[in-house]
Every structure is written in C-alpha cells, then in structure tokens.
Amino acid sequence: MRVLGLVAILLCSVVVVPAGATGQTSSSQEVDVRESVDSDATVPFFQQQNNTTVRHEDPDSTNENGDLDGVESHLAGVLAERLGESTVQLSQGEYDRARDLVGDDYSSPLEKYVDVAGETGNEATAEEFEDAQEAQQELTNTVQEFRETREEYREAKQNGNERRARELARELSRLSQQSEQNSQRLTQSFANVSNQTGIDVSDSTQTVDDIQRNVSAQEQDVIAAEFTQTDLTIDVSRSEISFQSPLLVSGRLVAENGSTLTQRRISLEAGSQTITTTTDSEGRFSFNYRPVTLPLSTESVTIRYIPNNTSVYLGSNATATVSVTQTNASLAITSASSSVAYREEMTVTGVVSVNGTSVEGMPVLVSLGNTPLETVQTNTDGRFQLETALPATVSAGTQQLSVKVERDDRAVTASPARQAVEVEQTVTTLSVTAEEDSTRSVRLSGEFKTADGSTISNQQIKFLVNGSLLGTSTTGPEGGYQSRIQIPESVVSGVSEEVTVRAVFTGGGTNLESARATVSVPITSDNGSGEEDSSLFAALGSLPTLISGAVVLTLVVASGVAYSRRSEDDETATVPTTGGPASQPTEPTETAGRSLLTLARDHVDRGKTETAIEAAYEALRRRFEGRLELAPSATHWEFYQQYHTEIGDQSTELRELTERYEQAAYGPHDPSASDASAAIALSERFFNPNGQPSDDD
C-alpha cells in the first residue's frame, strides 16, 4: 500500500493532454485514374472517433484495465493517423516522408501499443498494425519504383530505343501486379484495424484504391502500346499422369491478328518446370511433361507461353485436366564429409532417379542431427550438391546426416538417405571487461571466439554474480557483445565492495566448448539513504516511456497493485537462489532444507518446474553449506568439488543433481515435470539416504 500511495500522489500531479485529431474534410472531387497521382489533391487520413479529455480519477478506485484501455485507444489513434498520412504523402509523390511516417515514427508507438495490448488481450490488433506497417512500406517502395520505371520507359521511347522500351514495359507490368498485391494486403489490414478498434479508415482506403487505379491504368496504356496479344491452344494425350507416364502436350501459338508464330524457339512453363521447344511452319509444337513436384491433389495443369523480355508478343496460357499418380524414386548419398567442425566446409553429393531416369528439379533437404542445413535441387542429371560451413547449432558427437525429399505429397517421392558424420567440438575463448556506469549498474563487454581466433556470432552469454543470473547478451556478427546488468543491493554490504562478475557460455546444444571469464568490479553503494524500495524504482526506470506522464503512471499503478498483491502472497512463493543474500537462515540447515523440498514438490504440482529444481538444489546447499564452511558466493560446481573432496559419499548423485540444476537455471528449454521430480528425488537422498531421518549436523 505504501507503493500505491506514492503512485497516487504522483498520479494526481499529472496534467493529461488529450490527443488532438488532425483529420481533414474529405474531398468530393473525383480523381482521373489515367492522370498521374502526383497531384495536389489531398486525401484525409484516419479520423479519431473520440477526442474527449480524460478526467482525473481517484487512483484507489480507478480500474486498471480501464486505464490501459484508454492508453491503448490513444496509441491506436496515433498509429492509424500515421498510416493514413503516409498514404497521403505517397499519393503526392513524397516517398521519403511516406516512409518516415511508417518507419521509426511508427515503430516507437507500435512497441508501446504491443506492450499495452499484451495486457489488455488485444494482441491480434497489434499484429494488424504491424502488418499494415509492412504493407504500407512495401506499397511505397513498389509505387515509387513503378513511377521511376515509367519515366525510364518514356525516355526510351523518346530516344527511339524500342528494345529497351519493351523491357521496361514488362517490368512495369510486373510492378503493377506487385503493387496490386500490396494494395490488397494494406486495405485488408485497414479493414481489420477498423473492425477491431472502431477507427474510420474509409478515406485512407480510398486513397490506396486511387493510387492503385492510376498504376493499373498507366500499365495498361503501356501494354497496349507495346505488345501484341497471343493465343495458345493445347491438346493432351492422357489425363492420368505420373513421372513414368508423362503428359504429352501438343499445341499451337498464334498472334491476336491470326498470324502464326512460326519457326520460333519458345519457352513454355508447365507447373514449376520450364520447357524450351520450337514451333514449326504452322506455329505448332509438342513436348513431354514429367511431373516431379506437382501436388497429388492437382486437378489441372496450366501451360504458359513465356515471351522473352524484348519480344513484341504478350504471354498466353491454356489448361489441361489431369490426375496425378505418385512415383517412388531412388535417393542416394554418393559422398559426404566424414568429420567436420564449426565453420569447416561440409560437402554432400547425391542423386535421385527412377529406374535409371534422372529426376530433374527435385528439391531435397539436407540436415545434420536436428539442424536443417539447406534445400538444394537436382540438376538435369538428377544430381545434387551442397557445400556449406557447419553452423554452431549442430551438437558435437556422432550425428546422422539426412537427405530427404522436401515434401512427400508430390508426384515424386523417395525414402530418406542417411549417413553418420562425426561432429568435432571446437575449443572457445571468452573475454569480459566491466565498468561501473552508475550506482550498482555495470556495463559489460567482451568477445567470444574459437581458439584459432574465428568469431562466433549469435550465441548467448550469461552473466552471474554469486551464482545468480543477472542478465544475458547475444554475440554479434564479429563475436562481440555488450550488456548492462544491475547488481542487487543484497550483495553490497558496505559503502563500496568488489564483486566478481562471471560471464558464461554453457555450450549446450552446440558443437562449441563451454567457456567462462570473470572480472572484478568495485561497486559503489547507495549508502542506504533512500527510503523507498530502490528495486521498484529501478523497475520503473525500465518501463517504456509512453505518450504522456499519465500513461506512464497508469502502468505504474498496475505494477504497484501487482507488487502489493505479491507481497501479500504466501512467503513460500519465493525460492532462495543459489549465491543470493549472504545471510544465513535462522532455522537449522536441515530443517530449512526439508522445507525447501516441500516447497519444490509444491512447485512441481503448480507447473513451475524450473523453480522446483532450483529449490531442490538449494535444499541440498542448505544441508551442507555449514559443514563445508562454504561461502554463499560459491558456484554450483565449486560446491560440488568441495563436497567431493571433503565428504565424497553420494558424489555421483550430487553431480547428476548439479547438472540438472545447471540445465534448468541456464539451459535454453524449460525442464519437464519428470525432470523436476527426478531432481527432487536426488536431493531427498541426502536427507534420508537409508530411509531414516538424518542425524548429521
């Protein structure tokens, strides 16, 4: 309640400034879609539906969710406004401004909206705003490229360069289709946002429609001026087809005016295959189509004429009705690296065939262990080859190299081929430096490399003080990392104290050897002068800065309530962390340990498996810390080593429990309930090894 009282005082001192609506009156003037949209016409953007000033409320009676709803509504209005203004700027040819409005200017409030939507349960709306941002960015880029290409086309025509003009005309056609897809995606996102928030999107939707109509009209004008339509007719030998029983296609290609395209080498597309053939004196042709990646559910195959970029003819297509029968092929690995290490080149070759007939265009997925490496396609001889550097994500040891067809519901399938490969572990080095940049705040940096100096990217480094995990960082492209951690006040006992920060790479799930580095940091204490809970204000400092002071404090109220509720919960909800506060428990160590075991079992029942394992391990630490005269700051492996040296009994069980604790505390995955139960059982053996109460200590 002390926290809530403080927040209430702060909240009452905030002046809330309502968000102003900046919408404009809709213009009734129609847009000539065959004129350039780079006009002076201004189209209004999203309209805020409610501009009522928010009144102050008693913090003790204010509904937290209601406050968040108001914050969410305001942020939605900001996002909608910027989306709408971006469409206006695009219509006027102000591309950079259009991009800025849905760039950083949009991403910042979007991040805040995502945070708030996570609390209010409106994650779907946040996703719609993200989709709208991406669609608006893509539309802006496509429309700009279309207009610039159209200017190039005009210059080519003026210069009499007909060949170049036809190339640019085909590019305009492609860009127009891409713009159409982006426009449809954006207008759908607008509609979804409107349905979920009630914000009026009609003006912005109209702007997007006007932009696309202009693009489509300009493209059609160019196509009509540059190209001659064609007509493709086909006849097929059968409707039931397979790789072994191909589709025999015969056809004829003529121009729109009836003249035939004779003695021409043409490209035809059937399914995902491209076939090259030659027309005769009457424009006729024929070819065999062997389906490879055609889905078994296919009921028709479209044959398309694909003219080259400088042709005066447009493409055309015809369709044949078919049913597909699957064929089993032979897939074999012909060669592969027998052993490989991190970043070493791994080579795999193989072949796919059906009764001696090569299968061309078959995609095969090459994996090592549980890590997919790459998908490669077979060539005209049915052969494939992969050359790739081994990633860190393949675990060390003997791993299965697997090659299999990418999809098993296609016209051609095959059983996977496998071969053992030895993945060697690579020695690594880790460095860490630190400097205190404020009271108990430490800036950490360093590098993670192989022993021969190769950089290691995208790996997680963990930072521990007295065995407690205080933060993580991921290495960048050059193997470097930077992070900042906050040292808990509990480890600073005086005005200043030197603490040891341990940087750790565990190596789990990789072919990289684990690595550790330590650095000593002098820490300046707060001197205990602040009366308020410093951890609370540190947490408040990390909250996102929202649209106004009122918004920030609204979230603080919610945090304060949560803080207050947690303080009223059963004390057993908190599990002591290894290497935490140095104070010793007031009850006997064995009694404290047994209490922690009871707590661990309770956590398993509640699904908190990681906390359960930590409690089980801490119970064992409590059991023996006094006997071993072990410092609370000792790591779990230092504890194991001292136990093994001084006591020795049940060292095997302790080692297994220590490994389970390390995996739970620092591993990438949450332990299962059976993992937690096994850890608890291991810990219990030290309290009751012979089925009788222990009289140690």
XYZ file of C-alpha atoms in Angstrom:
697
model
C 0.000 0.000 0.000
C 2.950 2.288 0.564
C 3.792 1.922 -3.124
C 0.231 2.607 -4.202
C 0.085 5.682 -2.014
C 3.215 7.087 -3.596
C 1.872 6.370 -7.081
C -1.430 8.025 -6.195
C 0.360 11.218 -5.147
C 2.335 11.271 -8.374
C -0.707 10.478 -10.496
C -2.721 13.334 -9.073
C 0.032 15.789 -10.051
C -0.047 14.912 -13.759
C -1.765 17.078 -16.329
C -3.187 14.935 -19.111
C -3.069 16.412 -22.598
C -5.662 14.850 -24.928
C -4.584 13.704 -28.372
C -5.808 16.154 -30.980
C -7.460 14.927 -34.147
C -5.808 16.111 -37.317
C -8.181 14.656 -39.873
C -9.233 16.771 -42.846
C -12.510 17.129 -44.665
C -12.979 14.578 -47.434
C -12.800 15.909 -50.951
C -15.700 15.115 -53.284
C -13.655 15.752 -56.436
C -13.135 12.567 -58.473
C -9.622 11.538 -59.474
C -8.893 10.883 -63.140
C -7.225 7.478 -62.868
C -5.341 7.970 -66.164
C -3.605 11.082 -64.866
C -0.537 10.868 -62.657
C -1.371 10.600 -58.979
C 1.433 13.055 -58.263
C -1.218 15.766 -57.895
C -2.042 18.482 -55.401
C -5.166 16.612 -54.234
C -5.125 15.968 -50.507
C -6.941 12.972 -49.090
C -7.702 12.861 -45.357
C -6.172 10.221 -43.163
C -7.609 8.187 -40.298
C -10.067 10.047 -38.106
C -10.072 9.793 -34.311
C -13.558 8.910 -33.160
C -13.368 10.285 -29.634
C -11.420 13.364 -28.567
C -12.898 13.697 -25.092
C -10.484 14.990 -22.458
C -9.591 12.307 -19.905
C -10.610 13.367 -16.404
C -8.536 12.673 -13.283
C -9.785 9.782 -11.207
C -9.145 8.578 -7.679
C -6.228 6.130 -8.030
C -7.740 3.880 -5.348
C -10.948 3.463 -7.352
C -9.599 3.558 -10.878
C -9.953 0.295 -12.790
C -6.501 -0.661 -14.076
C -7.776 -2.341 -17.232
C -9.908 0.684 -17.972
C -6.843 2.909 -17.768
C -4.954 0.598 -20.099
C -7.897 0.602 -22.493
C -7.619 4.368 -22.686
C -3.886 4.176 -23.309
C -4.446 1.543 -25.965
C -7.099 3.652 -27.686
C -4.803 6.674 -27.793
C -1.893 4.681 -29.200
C -4.172 3.105 -31.804
C -5.193 6.573 -32.901
C -1.557 7.659 -33.223
C -0.708 4.600 -35.328
C -3.780 4.975 -37.515
C -3.067 8.658 -38.058
C 0.472 7.974 -39.240
C -0.639 5.187 -41.543
C -3.232 7.456 -43.101
C -0.862 10.394 -43.519
C 1.663 8.052 -45.133
C -0.880 7.146 -47.840
C -1.454 10.870 -48.483
C 2.268 11.529 -48.836
C 2.565 8.551 -51.188
C -0.259 9.860 -53.357
C 1.618 13.162 -53.626
C 4.932 11.523 -54.505
C 6.592 12.397 -51.177
C 8.166 8.965 -50.802
C 10.717 9.720 -48.087
C 8.095 11.356 -45.904
C 5.715 8.465 -46.557
C 8.396 6.040 -45.400
C 9.316 8.121 -42.343
C 5.712 8.081 -41.139
C 5.685 4.264 -41.062
C 9.355 3.920 -40.088
C 10.813 4.911 -36.727
C 7.993 7.442 -36.215
C 5.616 4.471 -36.312
C 7.727 1.760 -34.674
C 8.135 3.622 -31.392
C 4.395 3.939 -30.577
C 3.853 0.466 -32.036
C 6.234 -1.049 -29.462
C 4.257 0.660 -26.720
C 0.987 -0.496 -28.237
C 2.256 -4.093 -28.309
C 3.132 -3.860 -24.597
C -0.288 -2.496 -23.667
C -2.167 -4.869 -25.985
C -0.414 -7.751 -24.256
C -2.048 -6.617 -21.015
C -5.495 -5.993 -22.491
C -5.593 -9.176 -24.571
C -5.666 -7.383 -27.933
C -2.531 -8.952 -29.416
C -4.408 -9.597 -32.685
C -4.902 -5.861 -33.212
C -1.213 -5.248 -32.554
C -0.417 -7.784 -35.273
C -2.728 -5.973 -37.676
C -0.900 -2.698 -37.038
C 2.405 -4.490 -37.685
C 1.059 -5.973 -40.936
C -0.266 -2.579 -42.005
C 3.162 -1.005 -41.398
C 4.896 -3.624 -43.525
C 2.286 -3.451 -46.294
C 2.462 0.366 -46.392
C 6.267 0.272 -46.592
C 6.182 -2.273 -49.429
C 3.485 -0.347 -51.292
C 5.502 2.868 -51.022
C 8.630 1.204 -52.384
C 6.742 -0.520 -55.223
C 4.825 2.573 -56.322
C 7.987 4.671 -56.281
C 9.802 2.041 -58.376
C 6.825 1.864 -60.785
C 6.782 5.619 -61.346
C 10.556 5.815 -61.784
C 10.462 2.904 -64.248
C 7.670 4.633 -66.147
C 9.882 7.690 -66.532
C 12.679 5.467 -67.881
C 10.180 3.957 -70.330
C 9.181 7.420 -71.568
C 12.844 8.365 -72.096
C 13.500 5.128 -74.029
C 10.522 5.841 -76.301
C 11.640 9.414 -76.878
C 15.115 8.169 -77.779
C 13.734 5.561 -80.173
C 15.140 2.641 -78.168
C 12.272 0.196 -78.752
C 14.106 -2.842 -77.397
C 14.744 -1.110 -74.070
C 11.202 0.272 -74.033
C 9.752 -3.257 -74.287
C 11.996 -4.479 -71.452
C 10.792 -1.604 -69.263
C 7.179 -2.213 -70.287
C 7.395 -5.792 -68.996
C 8.944 -4.508 -65.774
C 6.035 -2.060 -65.407
C 3.622 -4.965 -65.778
C 5.413 -6.900 -63.037
C 5.492 -3.895 -60.704
C 1.802 -3.221 -61.313
C 0.929 -6.750 -60.235
C 3.145 -6.412 -57.168
C 1.520 -3.081 -56.308
C -1.919 -4.676 -56.658
C -0.961 -7.360 -54.140
C 0.445 -4.785 -51.705
C -2.664 -2.609 -52.054
C -4.993 -5.515 -51.351
C -2.957 -6.507 -48.319
C -2.939 -2.948 -46.984
C -6.663 -2.349 -47.468
C -7.379 -5.666 -45.732
C -5.233 -4.572 -42.788
C -7.105 -1.240 -42.734
C -10.420 -3.104 -42.625
C -9.229 -5.382 -39.808
C -7.965 -2.414 -37.782
C -11.297 -0.661 -38.275
C -13.271 -3.725 -37.198
C -11.170 -4.189 -34.069
C -10.789 -0.554 -32.978
C -13.739 1.305 -34.500
C -11.415 3.824 -36.197
C -12.713 5.196 -39.509
C -10.454 4.060 -42.349
C -12.624 4.880 -45.364
C -10.639 7.927 -46.504
C -7.293 6.159 -46.365
C -8.712 3.077 -48.079
C -9.978 5.333 -50.870
C -6.533 6.898 -51.213
C -4.927 3.484 -51.642
C -7.585 2.496 -54.208
C -6.949 5.694 -56.180
C -3.196 5.082 -56.186
C -3.631 1.529 -57.469
C -6.163 2.516 -60.147
C -3.654 5.021 -61.510
C -0.878 2.423 -61.509
C -3.057 -0.161 -63.276
C -4.315 2.341 -65.858
C -0.807 3.517 -66.710
C 0.381 -0.082 -67.032
C -2.468 -0.968 -69.401
C -1.717 2.057 -71.584
C 1.902 0.932 -71.932
C 0.999 -2.712 -72.604
C -1.485 -1.732 -75.317
C 1.121 0.480 -76.988
C 3.980 -2.029 -76.926
C 2.712 -5.573 -77.325
C 0.620 -7.913 -79.458
C -1.677 -10.400 -77.757
C -1.184 -14.135 -78.428
C -3.444 -17.178 -78.270
C -2.209 -20.579 -77.062
C -4.184 -23.792 -77.716
C -3.142 -27.257 -76.485
C -4.168 -30.905 -76.756
C -3.038 -33.681 -74.348
C -2.622 -37.414 -74.827
C -3.982 -38.542 -71.453
C -5.414 -37.189 -68.205
C -3.822 -39.683 -65.771
C -0.162 -38.777 -65.476
C 2.929 -39.658 -63.439
C 6.691 -39.307 -63.750
C 6.801 -42.642 -65.585
C 3.712 -41.840 -67.679
C 4.335 -38.222 -68.722
C 1.829 -35.828 -70.199
C 2.283 -35.480 -73.983
C 1.324 -31.894 -74.865
C 0.796 -30.667 -78.438
C -0.305 -27.140 -79.255
C -0.301 -24.091 -81.485
C 0.724 -20.486 -80.851
C -0.782 -17.643 -82.902
C -0.910 -13.858 -82.671
C -4.083 -11.915 -81.906
C -4.478 -10.938 -85.560
C -4.396 -14.620 -86.617
C -0.808 -14.792 -87.860
C 1.175 -17.782 -86.600
C 4.407 -17.623 -84.645
C 6.392 -19.889 -86.985
C 9.899 -21.316 -86.707
C 10.386 -19.739 -83.313
C 12.208 -21.080 -80.280
C 9.767 -20.544 -77.434
C 9.700 -21.109 -73.679
C 6.689 -22.801 -72.109
C 6.004 -23.226 -68.424
C 4.249 -26.361 -67.154
C 3.729 -26.493 -63.410
C 7.093 -25.399 -61.978
C 9.083 -26.609 -64.987
C 10.255 -24.519 -67.927
C 10.377 -26.331 -71.286
C 12.069 -24.947 -74.402
C 10.812 -26.081 -77.818
C 10.498 -24.817 -81.420
C 7.351 -24.082 -83.424
C 7.000 -25.417 -86.972
C 5.813 -23.593 -90.093
C 2.257 -23.570 -88.735
C 3.156 -22.476 -85.231
C 2.732 -25.979 -83.800
C 4.835 -27.633 -81.102
C 4.883 -30.697 -78.793
C 6.715 -31.836 -75.648
C 6.568 -34.339 -72.761
C 5.846 -33.085 -69.258
C 7.036 -35.357 -66.419
C 5.536 -34.149 -63.121
C 8.023 -34.007 -60.235
C 6.835 -31.501 -57.616
C 3.210 -31.382 -58.763
C 0.899 -31.923 -55.729
C -1.061 -35.185 -55.754
C -4.245 -33.158 -55.287
C -3.720 -31.345 -58.615
C -6.709 -31.486 -60.975
C -5.364 -29.320 -63.798
C -2.060 -28.166 -65.251
C -1.625 -24.723 -66.804
C 0.700 -24.392 -69.805
C 2.007 -20.841 -70.248
C 3.811 -19.175 -73.140
C 6.620 -17.035 -71.651
C 7.980 -14.499 -74.195
C 11.457 -13.071 -73.661
C 11.871 -9.526 -72.375
C 12.398 -7.954 -75.793
C 9.613 -9.797 -77.621
C 6.730 -7.839 -79.159
C 4.316 -10.556 -78.014
C 2.460 -10.988 -74.738
C 2.227 -14.293 -72.937
C -0.831 -16.535 -73.005
C -1.887 -19.800 -71.385
C -4.102 -22.865 -71.685
C -5.198 -25.507 -69.160
C -5.359 -29.327 -69.249
C -7.361 -31.527 -66.852
C -5.199 -34.180 -65.130
C -4.942 -36.557 -62.186
C -1.562 -37.369 -60.620
C -0.185 -40.751 -59.533
C 2.833 -40.806 -57.219
C 6.144 -42.410 -58.233
C 8.766 -43.708 -55.795
C 12.303 -42.638 -56.706
C 15.708 -43.771 -55.505
C 17.584 -41.218 -53.366
C 21.245 -41.900 -52.553
C 24.156 -40.047 -50.928
C 27.184 -40.515 -53.168
C 29.729 -38.684 -50.985
C 29.850 -36.720 -47.731
C 32.380 -35.350 -45.258
C 33.186 -37.977 -42.626
C 34.061 -35.452 -39.931
C 33.570 -31.717 -39.615
C 33.936 -28.916 -37.072
C 32.466 -25.465 -36.583
C 32.754 -23.283 -39.720
C 34.544 -26.007 -41.660
C 33.169 -26.678 -45.132
C 30.903 -29.698 -45.336
C 30.240 -31.278 -48.737
C 27.355 -33.610 -49.594
C 26.531 -35.007 -53.052
C 23.817 -37.395 -54.187
C 21.464 -38.448 -56.963
C 17.712 -39.001 -57.469
C 16.439 -41.312 -60.223
C 13.522 -43.533 -61.236
C 14.590 -46.812 -62.847
C 17.652 -45.136 -64.316
C 15.833 -41.980 -65.446
C 17.216 -38.835 -63.816
C 14.777 -36.738 -61.792
C 15.402 -33.065 -62.541
C 14.189 -30.225 -60.357
C 13.629 -32.310 -57.208
C 14.206 -30.246 -54.020
C 15.968 -32.242 -51.278
C 16.540 -31.123 -47.697
C 19.950 -31.827 -46.180
C 20.091 -31.971 -42.367
C 22.727 -32.886 -39.795
C 21.401 -34.067 -36.468
C 18.354 -31.905 -35.712
C 19.669 -28.943 -37.715
C 18.426 -28.358 -41.299
C 21.389 -27.185 -43.375
C 19.935 -26.265 -46.773
C 17.500 -27.303 -49.507
C 19.110 -27.975 -52.898
C 17.636 -29.016 -56.256
C 18.693 -31.803 -58.567
C 20.127 -30.792 -61.955
C 19.382 -32.280 -65.403
C 21.332 -35.410 -64.402
C 19.313 -35.827 -61.214
C 22.346 -34.920 -59.099
C 22.594 -32.509 -56.207
C 25.490 -30.994 -54.287
C 25.702 -28.998 -51.081
C 28.746 -27.106 -49.853
C 28.186 -25.243 -46.623
C 30.012 -24.193 -43.456
C 28.963 -26.155 -40.382
C 26.870 -23.975 -38.044
C 27.286 -23.982 -34.281
C 23.778 -25.383 -33.747
C 24.771 -28.972 -34.570
C 25.702 -30.786 -31.343
C 29.125 -32.368 -31.044
C 29.474 -36.137 -31.401
C 28.255 -38.660 -33.941
C 25.338 -37.156 -35.843
C 23.098 -38.503 -38.602
C 23.424 -36.807 -41.968
C 19.952 -36.991 -43.515
C 18.873 -36.228 -47.073
C 15.151 -36.388 -47.867
C 12.646 -35.012 -50.343
C 11.211 -31.732 -49.112
C 7.565 -32.795 -49.490
C 6.101 -36.311 -49.576
C 2.757 -35.335 -51.128
C 4.171 -34.663 -54.596
C 4.304 -36.573 -57.870
C 7.736 -37.976 -56.980
C 8.750 -39.123 -53.515
C 11.696 -41.078 -52.074
C 12.853 -42.676 -48.831
C 15.475 -40.639 -46.937
C 19.162 -41.463 -47.207
C 21.321 -41.343 -44.071
C 24.987 -41.475 -43.136
C 26.927 -40.954 -39.900
C 29.139 -37.879 -39.564
C 31.446 -37.080 -36.671
C 30.992 -33.503 -35.428
C 34.058 -32.346 -33.532
C 33.909 -29.991 -30.574
C 35.654 -26.652 -31.043
C 37.641 -25.011 -28.242
C 36.448 -21.469 -27.495
C 37.698 -18.408 -25.647
C 35.587 -15.815 -23.864
C 36.638 -12.410 -22.584
C 34.826 -9.896 -20.414
C 35.557 -6.357 -19.261
C 33.402 -4.238 -16.994
C 32.978 -0.724 -15.724
C 30.524 0.730 -13.268
C 28.479 3.394 -15.067
C 26.244 4.280 -12.104
C 25.478 3.006 -8.635
C 25.367 -0.820 -8.888
C 24.937 -0.634 -12.676
C 27.727 -2.353 -14.613
C 28.462 -2.144 -18.325
C 29.883 -5.411 -19.676
C 31.575 -6.116 -22.991
C 33.768 -8.779 -24.489
C 34.381 -11.213 -27.335
C 33.577 -14.851 -27.969
C 35.895 -16.661 -30.386
C 37.327 -20.023 -31.281
C 40.825 -20.862 -30.092
C 42.195 -20.000 -33.550
C 40.560 -16.564 -33.476
C 37.447 -17.133 -35.605
C 34.482 -15.069 -34.456
C 31.364 -16.767 -33.096
C 28.077 -14.953 -33.667
C 24.524 -15.374 -32.405
C 25.437 -17.187 -29.180
C 24.087 -16.366 -25.739
C 26.423 -15.215 -22.982
C 25.078 -15.303 -19.415
C 26.206 -13.055 -16.568
C 26.219 -14.260 -12.976
C 27.104 -12.729 -9.635
C 27.298 -15.032 -6.621
C 25.615 -17.743 -8.689
C 22.589 -15.590 -9.562
C 21.795 -14.983 -13.223
C 21.579 -11.200 -13.700
C 21.416 -10.877 -17.467
C 22.290 -12.233 -20.898
C 23.647 -10.927 -24.195
C 23.923 -12.346 -27.713
C 27.153 -12.113 -29.664
C 27.096 -10.042 -32.840
C 28.478 -10.801 -36.328
C 32.060 -10.202 -35.146
C 31.668 -12.209 -31.945
C 31.432 -9.163 -29.702
C 28.770 -8.427 -27.111
C 27.704 -5.561 -24.865
C 25.264 -5.537 -21.992
C 24.395 -3.794 -18.770
C 23.453 -5.526 -15.537
C 22.182 -4.213 -12.220
C 23.948 -5.627 -9.162
C 21.395 -6.454 -6.444
C 21.808 -4.327 -3.336
C 21.894 -7.523 -1.286
C 25.448 -8.276 -2.439
C 26.747 -4.808 -1.497
C 27.295 -4.729 2.251
C 29.283 -1.502 2.682
C 29.922 1.837 1.080
C 31.908 0.086 -1.609
C 32.658 -3.542 -2.358
C 34.309 -5.518 -5.108
C 32.135 -8.154 -6.715
C 33.064 -10.800 -9.253
C 31.003 -10.946 -12.431
C 31.141 -14.259 -14.241
C 30.457 -14.429 -17.998
C 29.414 -17.927 -19.076
C 28.834 -19.720 -22.361
C 27.333 -23.103 -21.466
C 27.815 -24.732 -24.880
C 24.562 -26.664 -24.580
C 23.102 -27.811 -27.890
C 26.165 -26.705 -29.893
C 29.492 -28.074 -31.105
C 31.284 -25.318 -29.171
C 33.096 -25.981 -25.945
C 31.792 -24.115 -22.902
C 33.767 -21.063 -21.809
C 33.901 -18.767 -18.820
C 35.540 -15.495 -17.885
C 35.433 -13.366 -14.751
C 36.019 -9.737 -13.941
C 36.138 -7.939 -10.599
C 34.137 -4.734 -10.333
C 34.235 -2.212 -7.467
C 30.642 -1.328 -6.648
C 29.549 1.915 -5.004
C 26.685 1.501 -2.561
C 23.593 3.715 -2.206
C 24.653 4.333 1.474
C 21.131 3.350 2.381
C 19.982 6.985 2.131
C 16.925 6.329 0.016
C 13.806 5.431 1.973
C 11.921 3.948 -0.958
C 12.458 0.488 -2.393
C 15.274 1.002 -4.920
C 14.362 -2.167 -6.790
C 10.933 -0.761 -7.537
C 12.340 2.461 -8.952
C 14.881 0.520 -10.986
C 11.997 -1.424 -12.461
C 10.107 1.777 -13.162
C 13.160 3.139 -14.960
C 12.980 0.275 -17.442
C 9.326 0.825 -18.336
C 8.764 2.184 -21.842
C 8.133 5.917 -21.966
C 4.583 6.196 -23.251
C 2.727 9.090 -24.809
C 2.447 11.177 -21.643
C 3.253 11.193 -17.959
C -0.277 9.998 -17.294
C 0.272 6.918 -19.389
C 3.478 6.002 -17.590
C 1.838 6.377 -14.213
C -1.164 4.353 -15.333
C 1.168 1.438 -15.928
C 2.914 2.173 -12.622
C -0.439 1.833 -10.853
C -0.863 -1.602 -12.410
C 2.677 -2.520 -11.396
C 2.056 -1.233 -7.876
C -1.050 -3.365 -7.497
C 0.834 -6.414 -8.708
C 3.681 -5.603 -6.315
C 1.258 -5.211 -3.429
C -0.511 -8.479 -4.245
C 2.766 -10.360 -4.474
C 3.764 -9.068 -1.071
C 0.531 -10.486 0.368
C 1.074 -13.945 -1.181
C 2.355 -16.915 0.790
C 6.034 -16.431 1.512
C 6.735 -19.856 0.023
C 6.195 -18.375 -3.455
C 9.786 -17.118 -3.355
C 12.598 -19.645 -3.758
C 16.040 -18.670 -2.477
C 18.515 -18.525 -5.343
C 21.953 -20.088 -5.043
C 24.500 -17.427 -4.312
C 21.876 -14.907 -3.210
C 21.988 -12.893 0.030
C 24.822 -13.875 2.291
C 22.669 -14.028 5.430
C 22.285 -17.497 6.938
C 18.859 -18.996 7.674
C 17.726 -18.640 11.252
C 16.409 -22.218 11.460
C 18.698 -25.284 11.429
C 20.094 -26.034 7.993
C 18.468 -29.464 7.706
C 15.045 -28.119 8.681
C 15.412 -25.318 6.167
C 16.434 -27.831 3.529
C 13.433 -30.074 4.187
C 11.147 -27.036 3.954
C 12.611 -26.249 0.581
C 11.993 -29.825 -0.594
C 8.347 -29.477 0.404
C 8.249 -26.207 -1.489
C 9.878 -27.857 -4.519
C 7.185 -30.547 -4.657
C 4.526 -27.867 -4.452
C 6.119 -26.035 -7.401
C 6.008 -29.209 -9.494
C 2.272 -29.502 -8.806
C 1.853 -25.896 -9.984
C 3.870 -26.466 -13.151
C 6.828 -24.334 -12.042
C 9.414 -26.956 -12.929
C 12.450 -24.668 -13.170
C 11.743 -23.144 -9.756
C 11.186 -26.645 -8.334
C 14.644 -27.819 -9.439
C 16.255 -24.655 -8.079
C 14.528 -25.223 -4.731
C 15.626 -28.874 -4.634
C 19.214 -27.876 -5.302
C 19.092 -25.040 -2.751
C 17.799 -27.531 -0.176
C 20.975 -29.572 -0.654
C 23.133 -26.453 -0.399
C 21.452 -25.577 2.900
C 22.060 -29.134 4.098
C 25.858 -28.985 3.682
C 26.981 -25.331 3.483
C 27.664 -25.075 7.205
C 29.506 -28.383 7.342
C 31.684 -27.474 4.357
C 32.174 -23.880 5.552
C 31.315 -22.881 2.000
C 30.801 -19.242 1.043
C 27.306 -18.440 -0.320
C 29.003 -16.966 -3.409
C 30.477 -20.336 -4.406
C 29.219 -21.610 -7.760
C 27.363 -24.882 -8.071
C 30.443 -26.620 -9.462
C 32.681 -25.194 -6.708
C 30.182 -26.580 -4.209
C 30.305 -29.975 -5.910
C 34.114 -30.047 -5.936
C 34.391 -29.177 -2.247
C 31.754 -31.768 -1.315
C 33.505 -34.402 -3.415
C 36.846 -33.606 -1.757
C 35.721 -33.329 1.882
C 32.756 -35.743 2.095
C 32.718 -37.852 -1.039
C 29.663 -40.018 -0.296
C 26.980 -39.897 -2.989
C 29.137 -37.706 -5.237
C 27.567 -39.337 -8.279
C 24.077 -38.281 -7.165
C 25.310 -34.761 -6.386
C 26.914 -34.482 -9.812
C 23.653 -35.524 -11.517
C 21.653 -33.061 -9.413
C 24.175 -30.285 -10.188
C 23.880 -30.984 -13.905
C 20.078 -30.915 -13.702
C 20.240 -27.624 -11.788
C 22.600 -26.086 -14.362
C 20.365 -27.157 -17.242
C 17.263 -25.764 -15.510
C 18.860 -22.471 -14.452
C 20.889 -21.709 -17.558
C 19.642 -24.017 -20.303
C 17.539 -22.853 -23.284
C 14.485 -25.028 -22.517
C 12.124 -25.401 -19.558
C 12.539 -28.727 -17.733
C 9.682 -31.231 -17.726
C 7.742 -32.321 -14.653
C 9.612 -35.640 -14.685
C 12.928 -33.743 -14.749
C 11.858 -31.753 -11.703
C 10.648 -34.859 -9.847
C 13.941 -36.609 -10.570
C 15.890 -33.635 -9.175
C 13.780 -33.621 -6.022
C 14.322 -37.368 -5.567
C 18.100 -36.885 -5.891
C 18.084 -34.131 -3.273
C 15.937 -36.202 -0.881
C 18.556 -38.980 -0.853
C 20.932 -36.668 1.014
C 18.354 -36.055 3.737
C 17.202 -39.641 4.075
C 19.791 -41.929 2.430
C 18.868 -45.042 4.456
C 15.190 -44.475 4.862
C 15.743 -42.966 8.356
C 15.891 -39.351 9.438
C 19.384 -37.950 9.146
C 21.215 -37.019 12.323
C 24.008 -35.111 10.637
C 24.632 -31.531 11.617
